[in-house]
PDB file of C-alpha atoms (C1' of nucleotides) in Angstrom:
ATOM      1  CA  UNK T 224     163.330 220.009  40.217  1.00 47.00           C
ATOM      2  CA  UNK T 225     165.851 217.884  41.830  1.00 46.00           C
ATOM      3  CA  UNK T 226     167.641 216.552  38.088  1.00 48.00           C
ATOM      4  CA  UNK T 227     170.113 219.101  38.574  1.00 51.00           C
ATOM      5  CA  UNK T 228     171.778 217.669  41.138  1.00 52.00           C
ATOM      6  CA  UNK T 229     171.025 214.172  40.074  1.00 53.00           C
ATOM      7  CA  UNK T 230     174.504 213.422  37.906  1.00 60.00           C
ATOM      8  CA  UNK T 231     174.301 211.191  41.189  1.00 68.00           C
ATOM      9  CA  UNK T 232     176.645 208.165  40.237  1.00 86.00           C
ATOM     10  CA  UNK T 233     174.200 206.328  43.566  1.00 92.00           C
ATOM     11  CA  UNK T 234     170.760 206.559  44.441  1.00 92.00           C
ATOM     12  CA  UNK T 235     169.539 205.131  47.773  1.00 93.00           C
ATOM     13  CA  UNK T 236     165.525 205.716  46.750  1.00 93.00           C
ATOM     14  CA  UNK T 237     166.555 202.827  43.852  1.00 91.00           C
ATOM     15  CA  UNK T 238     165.827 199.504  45.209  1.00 86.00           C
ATOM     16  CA  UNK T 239     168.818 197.671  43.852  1.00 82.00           C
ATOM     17  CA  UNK T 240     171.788 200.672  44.635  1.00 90.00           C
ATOM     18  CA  UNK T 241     174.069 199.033  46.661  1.00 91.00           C
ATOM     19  CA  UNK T 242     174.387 202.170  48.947  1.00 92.00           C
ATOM     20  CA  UNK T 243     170.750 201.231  50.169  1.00 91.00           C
ATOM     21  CA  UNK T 244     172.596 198.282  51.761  1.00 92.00           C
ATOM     22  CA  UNK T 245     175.409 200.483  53.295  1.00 93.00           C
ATOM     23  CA  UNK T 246     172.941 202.982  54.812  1.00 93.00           C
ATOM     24  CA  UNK T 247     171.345 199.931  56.277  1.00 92.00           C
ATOM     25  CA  UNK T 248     174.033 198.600  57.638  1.00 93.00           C
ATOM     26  CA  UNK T 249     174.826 201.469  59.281  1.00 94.00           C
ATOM     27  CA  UNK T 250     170.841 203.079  60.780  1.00 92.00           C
ATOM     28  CA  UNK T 251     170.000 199.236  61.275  1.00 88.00           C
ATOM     29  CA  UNK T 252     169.017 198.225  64.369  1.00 88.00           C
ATOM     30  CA  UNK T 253     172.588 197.653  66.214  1.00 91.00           C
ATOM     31  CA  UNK T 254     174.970 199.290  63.251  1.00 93.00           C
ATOM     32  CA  UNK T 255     173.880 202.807  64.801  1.00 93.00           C
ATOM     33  CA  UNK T 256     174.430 201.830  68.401  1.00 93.00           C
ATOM     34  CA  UNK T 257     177.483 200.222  67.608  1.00 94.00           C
ATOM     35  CA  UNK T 258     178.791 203.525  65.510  1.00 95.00           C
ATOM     36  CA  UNK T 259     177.281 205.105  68.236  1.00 94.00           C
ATOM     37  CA  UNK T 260     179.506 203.326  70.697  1.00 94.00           C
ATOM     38  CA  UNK T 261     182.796 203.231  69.184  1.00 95.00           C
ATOM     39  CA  UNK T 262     182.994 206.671  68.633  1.00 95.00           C
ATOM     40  CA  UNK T 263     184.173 208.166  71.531  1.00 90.00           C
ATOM     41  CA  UNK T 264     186.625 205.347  71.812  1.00 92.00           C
ATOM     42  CA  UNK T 265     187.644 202.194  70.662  1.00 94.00           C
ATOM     43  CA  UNK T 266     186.749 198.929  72.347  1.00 94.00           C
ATOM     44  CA  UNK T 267     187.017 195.186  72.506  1.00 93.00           C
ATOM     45  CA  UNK T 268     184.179 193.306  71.700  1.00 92.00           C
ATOM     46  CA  UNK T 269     182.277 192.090  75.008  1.00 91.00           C
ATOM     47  CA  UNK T 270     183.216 195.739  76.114  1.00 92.00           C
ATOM     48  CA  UNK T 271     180.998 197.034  73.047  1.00 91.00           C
ATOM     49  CA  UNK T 272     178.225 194.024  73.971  1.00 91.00           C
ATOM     50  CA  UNK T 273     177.978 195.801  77.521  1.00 90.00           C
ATOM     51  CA  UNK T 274     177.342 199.258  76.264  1.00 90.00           C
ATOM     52  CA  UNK T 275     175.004 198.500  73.772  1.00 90.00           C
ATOM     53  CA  UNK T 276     172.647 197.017  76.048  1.00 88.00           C
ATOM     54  CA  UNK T 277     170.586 193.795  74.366  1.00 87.00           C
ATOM     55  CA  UNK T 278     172.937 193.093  71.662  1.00 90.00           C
ATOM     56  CA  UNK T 279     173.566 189.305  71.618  1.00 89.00           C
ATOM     57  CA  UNK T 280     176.785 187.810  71.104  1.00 90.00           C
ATOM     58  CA  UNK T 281     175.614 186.429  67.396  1.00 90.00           C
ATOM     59  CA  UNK T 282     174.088 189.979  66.008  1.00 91.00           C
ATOM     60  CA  UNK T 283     177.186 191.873  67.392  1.00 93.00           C
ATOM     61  CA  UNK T 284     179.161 189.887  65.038  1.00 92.00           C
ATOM     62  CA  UNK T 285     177.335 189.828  62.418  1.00 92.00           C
ATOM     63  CA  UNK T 286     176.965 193.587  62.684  1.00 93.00           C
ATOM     64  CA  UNK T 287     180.417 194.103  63.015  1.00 94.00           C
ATOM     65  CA  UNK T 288     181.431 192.066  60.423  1.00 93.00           C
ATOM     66  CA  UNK T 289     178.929 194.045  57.816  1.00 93.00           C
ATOM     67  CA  UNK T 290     180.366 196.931  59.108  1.00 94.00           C
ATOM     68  CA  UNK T 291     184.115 195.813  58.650  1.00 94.00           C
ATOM     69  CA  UNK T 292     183.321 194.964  55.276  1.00 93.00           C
ATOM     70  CA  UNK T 293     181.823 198.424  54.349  1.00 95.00           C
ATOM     71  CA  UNK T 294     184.667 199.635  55.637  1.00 95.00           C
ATOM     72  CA  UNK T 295     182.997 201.591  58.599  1.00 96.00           C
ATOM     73  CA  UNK T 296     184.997 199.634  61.257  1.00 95.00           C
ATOM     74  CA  UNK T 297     188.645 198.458  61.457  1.00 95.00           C
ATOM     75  CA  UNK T 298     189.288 195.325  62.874  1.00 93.00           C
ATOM     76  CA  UNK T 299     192.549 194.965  65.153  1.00 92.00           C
ATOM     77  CA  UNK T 300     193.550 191.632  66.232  1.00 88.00           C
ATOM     78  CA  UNK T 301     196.453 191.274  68.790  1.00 85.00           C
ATOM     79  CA  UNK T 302     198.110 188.173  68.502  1.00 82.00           C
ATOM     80  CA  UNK T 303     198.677 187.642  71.842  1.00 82.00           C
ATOM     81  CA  UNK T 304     197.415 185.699  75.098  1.00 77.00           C
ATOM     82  CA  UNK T 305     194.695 186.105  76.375  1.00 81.00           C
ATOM     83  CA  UNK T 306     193.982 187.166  72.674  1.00 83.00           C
ATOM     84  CA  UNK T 307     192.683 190.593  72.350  1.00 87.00           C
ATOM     85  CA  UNK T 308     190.935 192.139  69.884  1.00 90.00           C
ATOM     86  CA  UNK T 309     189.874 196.064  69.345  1.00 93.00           C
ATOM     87  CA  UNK T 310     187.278 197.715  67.206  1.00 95.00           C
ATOM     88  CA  UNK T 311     188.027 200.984  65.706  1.00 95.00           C
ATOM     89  CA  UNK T 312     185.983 203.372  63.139  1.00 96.00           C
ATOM     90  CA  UNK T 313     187.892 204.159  59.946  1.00 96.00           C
ATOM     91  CA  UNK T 314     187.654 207.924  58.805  1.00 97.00           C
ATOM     92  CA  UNK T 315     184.978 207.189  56.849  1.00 97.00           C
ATOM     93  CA  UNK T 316     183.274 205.380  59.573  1.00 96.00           C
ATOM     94  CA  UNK T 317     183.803 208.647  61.822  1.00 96.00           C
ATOM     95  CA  UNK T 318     181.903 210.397  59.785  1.00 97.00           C
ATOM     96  CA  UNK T 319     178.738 208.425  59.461  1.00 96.00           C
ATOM     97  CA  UNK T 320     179.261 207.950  63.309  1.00 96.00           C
ATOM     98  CA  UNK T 321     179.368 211.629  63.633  1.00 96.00           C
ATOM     99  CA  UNK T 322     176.156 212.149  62.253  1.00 96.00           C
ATOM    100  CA  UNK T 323     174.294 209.185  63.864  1.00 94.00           C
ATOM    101  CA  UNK T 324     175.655 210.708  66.910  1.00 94.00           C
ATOM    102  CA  UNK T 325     174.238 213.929  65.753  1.00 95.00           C
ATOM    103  CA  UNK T 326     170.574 212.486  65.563  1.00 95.00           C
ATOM    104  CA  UNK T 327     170.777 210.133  68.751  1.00 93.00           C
ATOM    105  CA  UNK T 328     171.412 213.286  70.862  1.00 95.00           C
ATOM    106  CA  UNK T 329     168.653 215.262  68.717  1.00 96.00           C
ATOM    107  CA  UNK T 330     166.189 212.215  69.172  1.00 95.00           C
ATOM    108  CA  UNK T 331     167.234 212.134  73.041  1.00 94.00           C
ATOM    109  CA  UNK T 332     166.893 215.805  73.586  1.00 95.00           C
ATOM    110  CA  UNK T 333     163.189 216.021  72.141  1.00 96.00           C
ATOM    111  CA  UNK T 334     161.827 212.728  73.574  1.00 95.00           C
ATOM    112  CA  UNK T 335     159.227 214.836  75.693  1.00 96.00           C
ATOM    113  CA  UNK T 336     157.749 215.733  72.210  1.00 96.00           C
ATOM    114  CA  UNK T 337     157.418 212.706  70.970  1.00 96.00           C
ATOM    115  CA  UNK T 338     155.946 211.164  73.982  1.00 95.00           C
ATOM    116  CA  UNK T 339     153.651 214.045  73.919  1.00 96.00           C
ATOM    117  CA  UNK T 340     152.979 213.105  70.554  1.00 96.00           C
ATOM    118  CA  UNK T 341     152.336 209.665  71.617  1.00 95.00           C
ATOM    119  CA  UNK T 342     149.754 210.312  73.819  1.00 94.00           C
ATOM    120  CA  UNK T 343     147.806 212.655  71.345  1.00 94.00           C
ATOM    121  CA  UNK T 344     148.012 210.335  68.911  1.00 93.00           C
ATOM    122  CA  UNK T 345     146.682 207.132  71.300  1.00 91.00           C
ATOM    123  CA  UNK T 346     144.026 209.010  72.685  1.00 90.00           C
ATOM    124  CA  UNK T 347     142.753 210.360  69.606  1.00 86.00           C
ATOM    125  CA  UNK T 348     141.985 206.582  68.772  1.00 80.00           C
ATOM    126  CA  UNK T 349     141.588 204.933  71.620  1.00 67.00           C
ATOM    127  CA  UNK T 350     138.433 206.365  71.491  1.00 51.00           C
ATOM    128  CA  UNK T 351     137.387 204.638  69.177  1.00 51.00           C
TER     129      UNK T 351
ATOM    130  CA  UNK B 443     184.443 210.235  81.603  1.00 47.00           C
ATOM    131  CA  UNK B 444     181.183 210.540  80.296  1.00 45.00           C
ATOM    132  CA  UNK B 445     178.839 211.205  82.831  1.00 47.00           C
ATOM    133  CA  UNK B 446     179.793 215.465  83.202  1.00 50.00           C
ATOM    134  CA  UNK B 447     177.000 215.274  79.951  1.00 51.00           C
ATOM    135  CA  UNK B 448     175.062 212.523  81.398  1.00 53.00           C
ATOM    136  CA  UNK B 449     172.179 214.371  83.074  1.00 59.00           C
ATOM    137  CA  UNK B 450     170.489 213.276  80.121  1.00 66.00           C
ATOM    138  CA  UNK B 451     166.733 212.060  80.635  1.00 86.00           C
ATOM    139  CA  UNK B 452     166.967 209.530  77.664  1.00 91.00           C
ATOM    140  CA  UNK B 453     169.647 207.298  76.895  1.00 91.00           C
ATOM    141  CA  UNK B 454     169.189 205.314  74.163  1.00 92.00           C
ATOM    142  CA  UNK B 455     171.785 203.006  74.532  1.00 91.00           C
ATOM    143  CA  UNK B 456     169.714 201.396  76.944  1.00 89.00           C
ATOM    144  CA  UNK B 457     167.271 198.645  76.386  1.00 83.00           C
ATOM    145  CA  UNK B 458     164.133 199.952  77.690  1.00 81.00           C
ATOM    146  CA  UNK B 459     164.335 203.397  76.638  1.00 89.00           C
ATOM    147  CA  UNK B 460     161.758 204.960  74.428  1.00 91.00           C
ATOM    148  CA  UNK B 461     164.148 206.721  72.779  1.00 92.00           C
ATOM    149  CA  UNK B 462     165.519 203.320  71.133  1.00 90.00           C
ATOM    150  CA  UNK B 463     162.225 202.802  69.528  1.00 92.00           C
ATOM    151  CA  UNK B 464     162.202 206.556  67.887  1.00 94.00           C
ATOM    152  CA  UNK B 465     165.507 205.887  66.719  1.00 93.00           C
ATOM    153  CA  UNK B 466     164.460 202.726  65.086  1.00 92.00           C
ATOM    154  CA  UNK B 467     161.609 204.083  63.352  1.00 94.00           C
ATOM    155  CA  UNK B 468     163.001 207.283  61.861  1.00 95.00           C
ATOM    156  CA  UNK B 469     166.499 205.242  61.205  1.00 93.00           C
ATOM    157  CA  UNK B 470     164.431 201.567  59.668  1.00 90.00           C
ATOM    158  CA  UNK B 471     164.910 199.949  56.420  1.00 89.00           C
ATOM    159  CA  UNK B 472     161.509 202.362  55.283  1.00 94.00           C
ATOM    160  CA  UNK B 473     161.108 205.334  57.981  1.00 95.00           C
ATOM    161  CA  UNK B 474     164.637 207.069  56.890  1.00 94.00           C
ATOM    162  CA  UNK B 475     164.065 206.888  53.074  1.00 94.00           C
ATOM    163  CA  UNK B 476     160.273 207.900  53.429  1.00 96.00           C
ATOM    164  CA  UNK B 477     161.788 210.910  55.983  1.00 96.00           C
ATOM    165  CA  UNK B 478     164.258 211.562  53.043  1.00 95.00           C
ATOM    166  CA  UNK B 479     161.289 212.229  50.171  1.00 96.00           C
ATOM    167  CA  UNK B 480     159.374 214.232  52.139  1.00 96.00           C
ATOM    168  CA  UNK B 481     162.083 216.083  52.977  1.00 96.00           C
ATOM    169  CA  UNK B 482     161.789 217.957  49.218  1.00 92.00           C
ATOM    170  CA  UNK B 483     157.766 217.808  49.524  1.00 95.00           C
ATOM    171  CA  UNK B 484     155.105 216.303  51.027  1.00 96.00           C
ATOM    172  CA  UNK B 485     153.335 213.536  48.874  1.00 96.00           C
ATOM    173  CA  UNK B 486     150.493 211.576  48.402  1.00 96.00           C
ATOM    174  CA  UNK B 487     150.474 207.884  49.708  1.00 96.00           C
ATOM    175  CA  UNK B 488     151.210 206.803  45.889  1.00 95.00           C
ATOM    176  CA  UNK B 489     153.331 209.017  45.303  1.00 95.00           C
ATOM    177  CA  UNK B 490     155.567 208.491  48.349  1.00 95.00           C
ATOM    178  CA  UNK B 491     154.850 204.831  47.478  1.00 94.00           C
ATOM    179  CA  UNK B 492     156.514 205.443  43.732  1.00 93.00           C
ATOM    180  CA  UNK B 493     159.267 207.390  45.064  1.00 93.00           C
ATOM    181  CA  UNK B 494     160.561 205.058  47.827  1.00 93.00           C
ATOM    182  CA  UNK B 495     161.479 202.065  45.019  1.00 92.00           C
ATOM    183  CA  UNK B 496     160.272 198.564  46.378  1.00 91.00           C
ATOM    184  CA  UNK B 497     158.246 199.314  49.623  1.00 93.00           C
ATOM    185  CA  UNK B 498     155.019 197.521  49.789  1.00 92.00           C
ATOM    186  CA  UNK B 499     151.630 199.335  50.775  1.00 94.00           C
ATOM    187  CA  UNK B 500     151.479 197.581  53.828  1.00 94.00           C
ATOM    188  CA  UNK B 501     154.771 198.521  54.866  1.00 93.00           C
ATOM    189  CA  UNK B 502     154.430 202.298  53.858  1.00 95.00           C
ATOM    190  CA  UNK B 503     151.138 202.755  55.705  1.00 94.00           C
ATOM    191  CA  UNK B 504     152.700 201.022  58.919  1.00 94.00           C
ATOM    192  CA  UNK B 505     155.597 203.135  58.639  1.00 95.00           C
ATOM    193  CA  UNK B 506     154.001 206.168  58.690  1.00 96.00           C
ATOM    194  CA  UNK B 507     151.428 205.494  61.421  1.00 95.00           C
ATOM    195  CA  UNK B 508     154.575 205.223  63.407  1.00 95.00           C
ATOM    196  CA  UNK B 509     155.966 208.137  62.143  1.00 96.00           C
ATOM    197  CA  UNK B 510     152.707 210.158  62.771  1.00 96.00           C
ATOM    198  CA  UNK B 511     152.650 208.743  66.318  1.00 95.00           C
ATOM    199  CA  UNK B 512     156.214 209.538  66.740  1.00 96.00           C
ATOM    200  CA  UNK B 513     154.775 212.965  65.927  1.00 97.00           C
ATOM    201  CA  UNK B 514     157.718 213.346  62.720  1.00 97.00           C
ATOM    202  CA  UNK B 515     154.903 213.097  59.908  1.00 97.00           C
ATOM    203  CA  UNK B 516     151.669 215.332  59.523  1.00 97.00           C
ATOM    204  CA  UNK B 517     148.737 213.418  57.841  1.00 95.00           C
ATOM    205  CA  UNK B 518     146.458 215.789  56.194  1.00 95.00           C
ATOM    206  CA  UNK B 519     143.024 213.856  55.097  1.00 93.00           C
ATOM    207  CA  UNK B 520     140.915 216.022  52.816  1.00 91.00           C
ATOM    208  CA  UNK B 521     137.233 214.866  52.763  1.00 87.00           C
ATOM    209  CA  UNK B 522     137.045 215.223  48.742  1.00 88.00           C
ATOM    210  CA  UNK B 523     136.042 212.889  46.114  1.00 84.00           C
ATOM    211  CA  UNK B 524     138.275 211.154  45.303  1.00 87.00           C
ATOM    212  CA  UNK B 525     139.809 211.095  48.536  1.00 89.00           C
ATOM    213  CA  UNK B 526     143.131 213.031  48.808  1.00 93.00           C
ATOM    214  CA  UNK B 527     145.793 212.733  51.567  1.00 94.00           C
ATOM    215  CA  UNK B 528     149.046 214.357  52.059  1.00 96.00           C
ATOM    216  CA  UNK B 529     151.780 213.296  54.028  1.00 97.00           C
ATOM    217  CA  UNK B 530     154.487 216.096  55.210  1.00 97.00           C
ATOM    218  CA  UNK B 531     156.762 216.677  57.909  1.00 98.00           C
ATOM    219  CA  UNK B 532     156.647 218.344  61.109  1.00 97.00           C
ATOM    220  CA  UNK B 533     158.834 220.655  62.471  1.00 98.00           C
ATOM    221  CA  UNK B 534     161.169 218.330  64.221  1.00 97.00           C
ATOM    222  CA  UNK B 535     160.081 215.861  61.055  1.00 97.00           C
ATOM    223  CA  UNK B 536     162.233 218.085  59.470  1.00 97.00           C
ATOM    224  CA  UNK B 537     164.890 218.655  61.782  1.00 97.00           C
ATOM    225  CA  UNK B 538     165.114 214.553  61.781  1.00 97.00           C
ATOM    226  CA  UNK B 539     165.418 213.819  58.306  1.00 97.00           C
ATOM    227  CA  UNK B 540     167.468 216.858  57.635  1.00 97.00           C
ATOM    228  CA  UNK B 541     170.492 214.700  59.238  1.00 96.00           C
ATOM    229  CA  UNK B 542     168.924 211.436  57.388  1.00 95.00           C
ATOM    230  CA  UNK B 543     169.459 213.210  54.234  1.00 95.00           C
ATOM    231  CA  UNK B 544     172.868 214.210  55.293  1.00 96.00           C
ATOM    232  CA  UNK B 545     173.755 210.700  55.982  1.00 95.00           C
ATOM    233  CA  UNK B 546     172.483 209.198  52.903  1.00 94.00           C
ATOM    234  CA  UNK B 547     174.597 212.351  50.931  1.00 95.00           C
ATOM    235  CA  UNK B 548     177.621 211.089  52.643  1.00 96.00           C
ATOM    236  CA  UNK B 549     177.061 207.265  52.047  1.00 95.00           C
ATOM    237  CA  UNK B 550     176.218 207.978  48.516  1.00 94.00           C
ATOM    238  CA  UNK B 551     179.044 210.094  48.145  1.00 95.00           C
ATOM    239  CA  UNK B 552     181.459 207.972  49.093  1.00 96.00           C
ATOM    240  CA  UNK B 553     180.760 204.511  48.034  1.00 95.00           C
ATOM    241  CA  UNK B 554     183.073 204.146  46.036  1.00 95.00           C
ATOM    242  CA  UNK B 555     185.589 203.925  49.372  1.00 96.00           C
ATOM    243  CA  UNK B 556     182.597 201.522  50.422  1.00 95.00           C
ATOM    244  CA  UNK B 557     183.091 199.320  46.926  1.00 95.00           C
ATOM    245  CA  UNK B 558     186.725 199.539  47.250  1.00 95.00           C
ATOM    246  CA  UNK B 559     186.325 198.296  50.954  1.00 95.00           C
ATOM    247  CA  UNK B 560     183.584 195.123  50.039  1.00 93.00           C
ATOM    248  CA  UNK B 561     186.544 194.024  47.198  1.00 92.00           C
ATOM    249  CA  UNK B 562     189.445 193.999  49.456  1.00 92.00           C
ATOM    250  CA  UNK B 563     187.774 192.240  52.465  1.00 90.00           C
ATOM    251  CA  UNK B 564     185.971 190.018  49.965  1.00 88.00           C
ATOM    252  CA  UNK B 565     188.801 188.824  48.377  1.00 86.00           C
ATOM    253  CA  UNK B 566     190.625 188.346  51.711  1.00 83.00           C
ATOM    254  CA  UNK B 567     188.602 185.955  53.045  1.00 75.00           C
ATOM    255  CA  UNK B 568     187.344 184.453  49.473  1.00 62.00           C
ATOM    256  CA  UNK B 569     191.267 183.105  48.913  1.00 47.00           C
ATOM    257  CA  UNK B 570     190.485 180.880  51.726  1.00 47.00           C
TER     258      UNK B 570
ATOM    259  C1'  DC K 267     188.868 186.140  76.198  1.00 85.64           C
ATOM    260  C1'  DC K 268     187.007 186.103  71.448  1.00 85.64           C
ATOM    261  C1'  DG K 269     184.358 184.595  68.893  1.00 85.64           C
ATOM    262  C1'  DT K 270     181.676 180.710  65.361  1.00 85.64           C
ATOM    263  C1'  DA K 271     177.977 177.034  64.661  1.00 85.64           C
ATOM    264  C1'  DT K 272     173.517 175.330  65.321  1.00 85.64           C
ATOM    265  C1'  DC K 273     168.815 175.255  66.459  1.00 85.64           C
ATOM    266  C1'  DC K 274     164.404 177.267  66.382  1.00 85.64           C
ATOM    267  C1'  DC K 275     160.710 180.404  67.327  1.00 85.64           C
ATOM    268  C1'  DA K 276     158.520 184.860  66.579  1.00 85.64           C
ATOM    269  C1'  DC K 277     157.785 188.230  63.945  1.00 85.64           C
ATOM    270  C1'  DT K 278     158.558 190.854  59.737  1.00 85.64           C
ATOM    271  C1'  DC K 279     157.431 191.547  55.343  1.00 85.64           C
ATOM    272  C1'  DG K 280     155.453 190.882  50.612  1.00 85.64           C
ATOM    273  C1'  DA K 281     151.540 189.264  47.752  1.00 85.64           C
ATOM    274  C1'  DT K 282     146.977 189.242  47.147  1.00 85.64           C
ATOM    275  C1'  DA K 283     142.363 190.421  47.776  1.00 85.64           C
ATOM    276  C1'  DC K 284     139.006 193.450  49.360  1.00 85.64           C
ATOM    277  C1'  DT K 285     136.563 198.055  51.257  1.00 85.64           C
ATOM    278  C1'  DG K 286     135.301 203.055  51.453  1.00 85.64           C
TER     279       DG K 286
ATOM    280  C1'  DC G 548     142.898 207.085  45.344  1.00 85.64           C
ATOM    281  C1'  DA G 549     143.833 205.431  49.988  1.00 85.64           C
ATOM    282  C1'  DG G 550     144.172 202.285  52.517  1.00 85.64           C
ATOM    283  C1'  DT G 551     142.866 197.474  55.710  1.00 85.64           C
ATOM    284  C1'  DA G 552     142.678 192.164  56.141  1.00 85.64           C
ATOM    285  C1'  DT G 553     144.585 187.961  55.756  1.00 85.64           C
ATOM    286  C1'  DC G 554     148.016 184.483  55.017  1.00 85.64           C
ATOM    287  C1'  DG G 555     152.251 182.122  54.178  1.00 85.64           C
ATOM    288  C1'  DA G 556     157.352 182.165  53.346  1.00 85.64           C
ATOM    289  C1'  DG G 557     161.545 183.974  54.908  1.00 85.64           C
ATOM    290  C1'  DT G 558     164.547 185.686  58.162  1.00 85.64           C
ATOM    291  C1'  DG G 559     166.029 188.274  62.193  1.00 85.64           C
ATOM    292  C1'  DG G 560     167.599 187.261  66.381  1.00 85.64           C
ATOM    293  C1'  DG G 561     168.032 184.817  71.133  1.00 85.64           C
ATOM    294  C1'  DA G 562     169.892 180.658  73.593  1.00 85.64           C
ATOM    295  C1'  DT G 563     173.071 177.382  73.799  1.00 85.64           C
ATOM    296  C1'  DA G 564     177.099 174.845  72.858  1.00 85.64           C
ATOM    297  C1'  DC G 565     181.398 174.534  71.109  1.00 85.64           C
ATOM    298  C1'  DG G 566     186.278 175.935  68.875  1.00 85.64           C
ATOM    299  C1'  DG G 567     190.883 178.932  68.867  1.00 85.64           C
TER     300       DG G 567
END
DNA sequence: CCGTATCCCACTCGATACTG
DNA sequence: CAGTATCGAGTGGGATACGG
């Protein structure tokens, strides 16, 4: 059924692939806002803190840093004063940002569905 | 520079939005590989449970009540003996982890680039 | 300005046991 | 088979303070 297609060298569905950890590093919680964000342009890092609203200074760089090392996210440090440093998405990054992008704007554009949805669904047991 | 697209009723870059929480259950750790296998088929709790290596009962059942609320999953209870449930997607389940899938394709595909990436940064900041 | 280090609480999650 | 209930360990993540 699908073992014809499966000469997959990775598997995400397999708990110990390492590409599991990749995917969640990039849907987690902040790594798709952060894609998200630097997509249409690249910024410094309290810039990117103020456009993905709620991030705290300690899970942006963690996030970034996961996402440096996955190489998602390119890392350019000026060396000069005040210093100045600018986030970037590699090619590779562009692409998973691309289709993040793709299902933010889906997910936005069909909110009144799910909150329709939501309300079926809450009513149906808060009945109960 | 943004804002000729920004008559948009959702945002979710913003904190409160309910968009954000939509986007965290279809994109979490277990909503975006249990939107992935039902993406072929639609299962049985067990069988979802099997095919999505390493989640936990509790986990799966919470993750798809909030997929069902989100209105991306279809529960279908049939009052046999034994008792038989099938999970599948909706409509815009489908449209959702149709771009999941194409994610996870593209990680998988290239993490090799992603290896590659983990060595060199490792081994840049190991020498230390 | 650009972060890292530390503390600590809340909540997530997994294991186990139990019900219909 | 298809879940719910309970509990305890682990960790995500915010606040704060400090270093380059």
């Amino acid at each position: 059924m699908a073992s014809d297609t499966d000469d997959l060298a990775f598997d995400v569905f397999s708990r110990q692939c390492p590409s599991r950890s990749t995917l969640e590093h990039a849907t987690g919680r902040w790594g798709s806002l952060t894609l998200g964000a630097l997509y249409e342009e690249s910024l410094r890092f309290n810039e990117l803190r103020r456009r993905v609203d709620g991030v705290s200074e300690k899970m942006l760089s963690q996030t970034l840093h996961a996402l440096e090392r996955d190489g998602l996210v390119l890392r350019d440090a000026q060396p000069v004063n005040p210093p100045r440093v600018d986030y970037e998405l590699t090619p590779l990054g562009r692409e998973v940002a691309g289709r993040l992008l793709g299902l933010i704007h889906l997910v936005e554009g069909r909110m009144d569905d799910v909150l329709a949805a939501r309300t079926r669904y809450d009513e149906a047991r808060g009945g109960r």
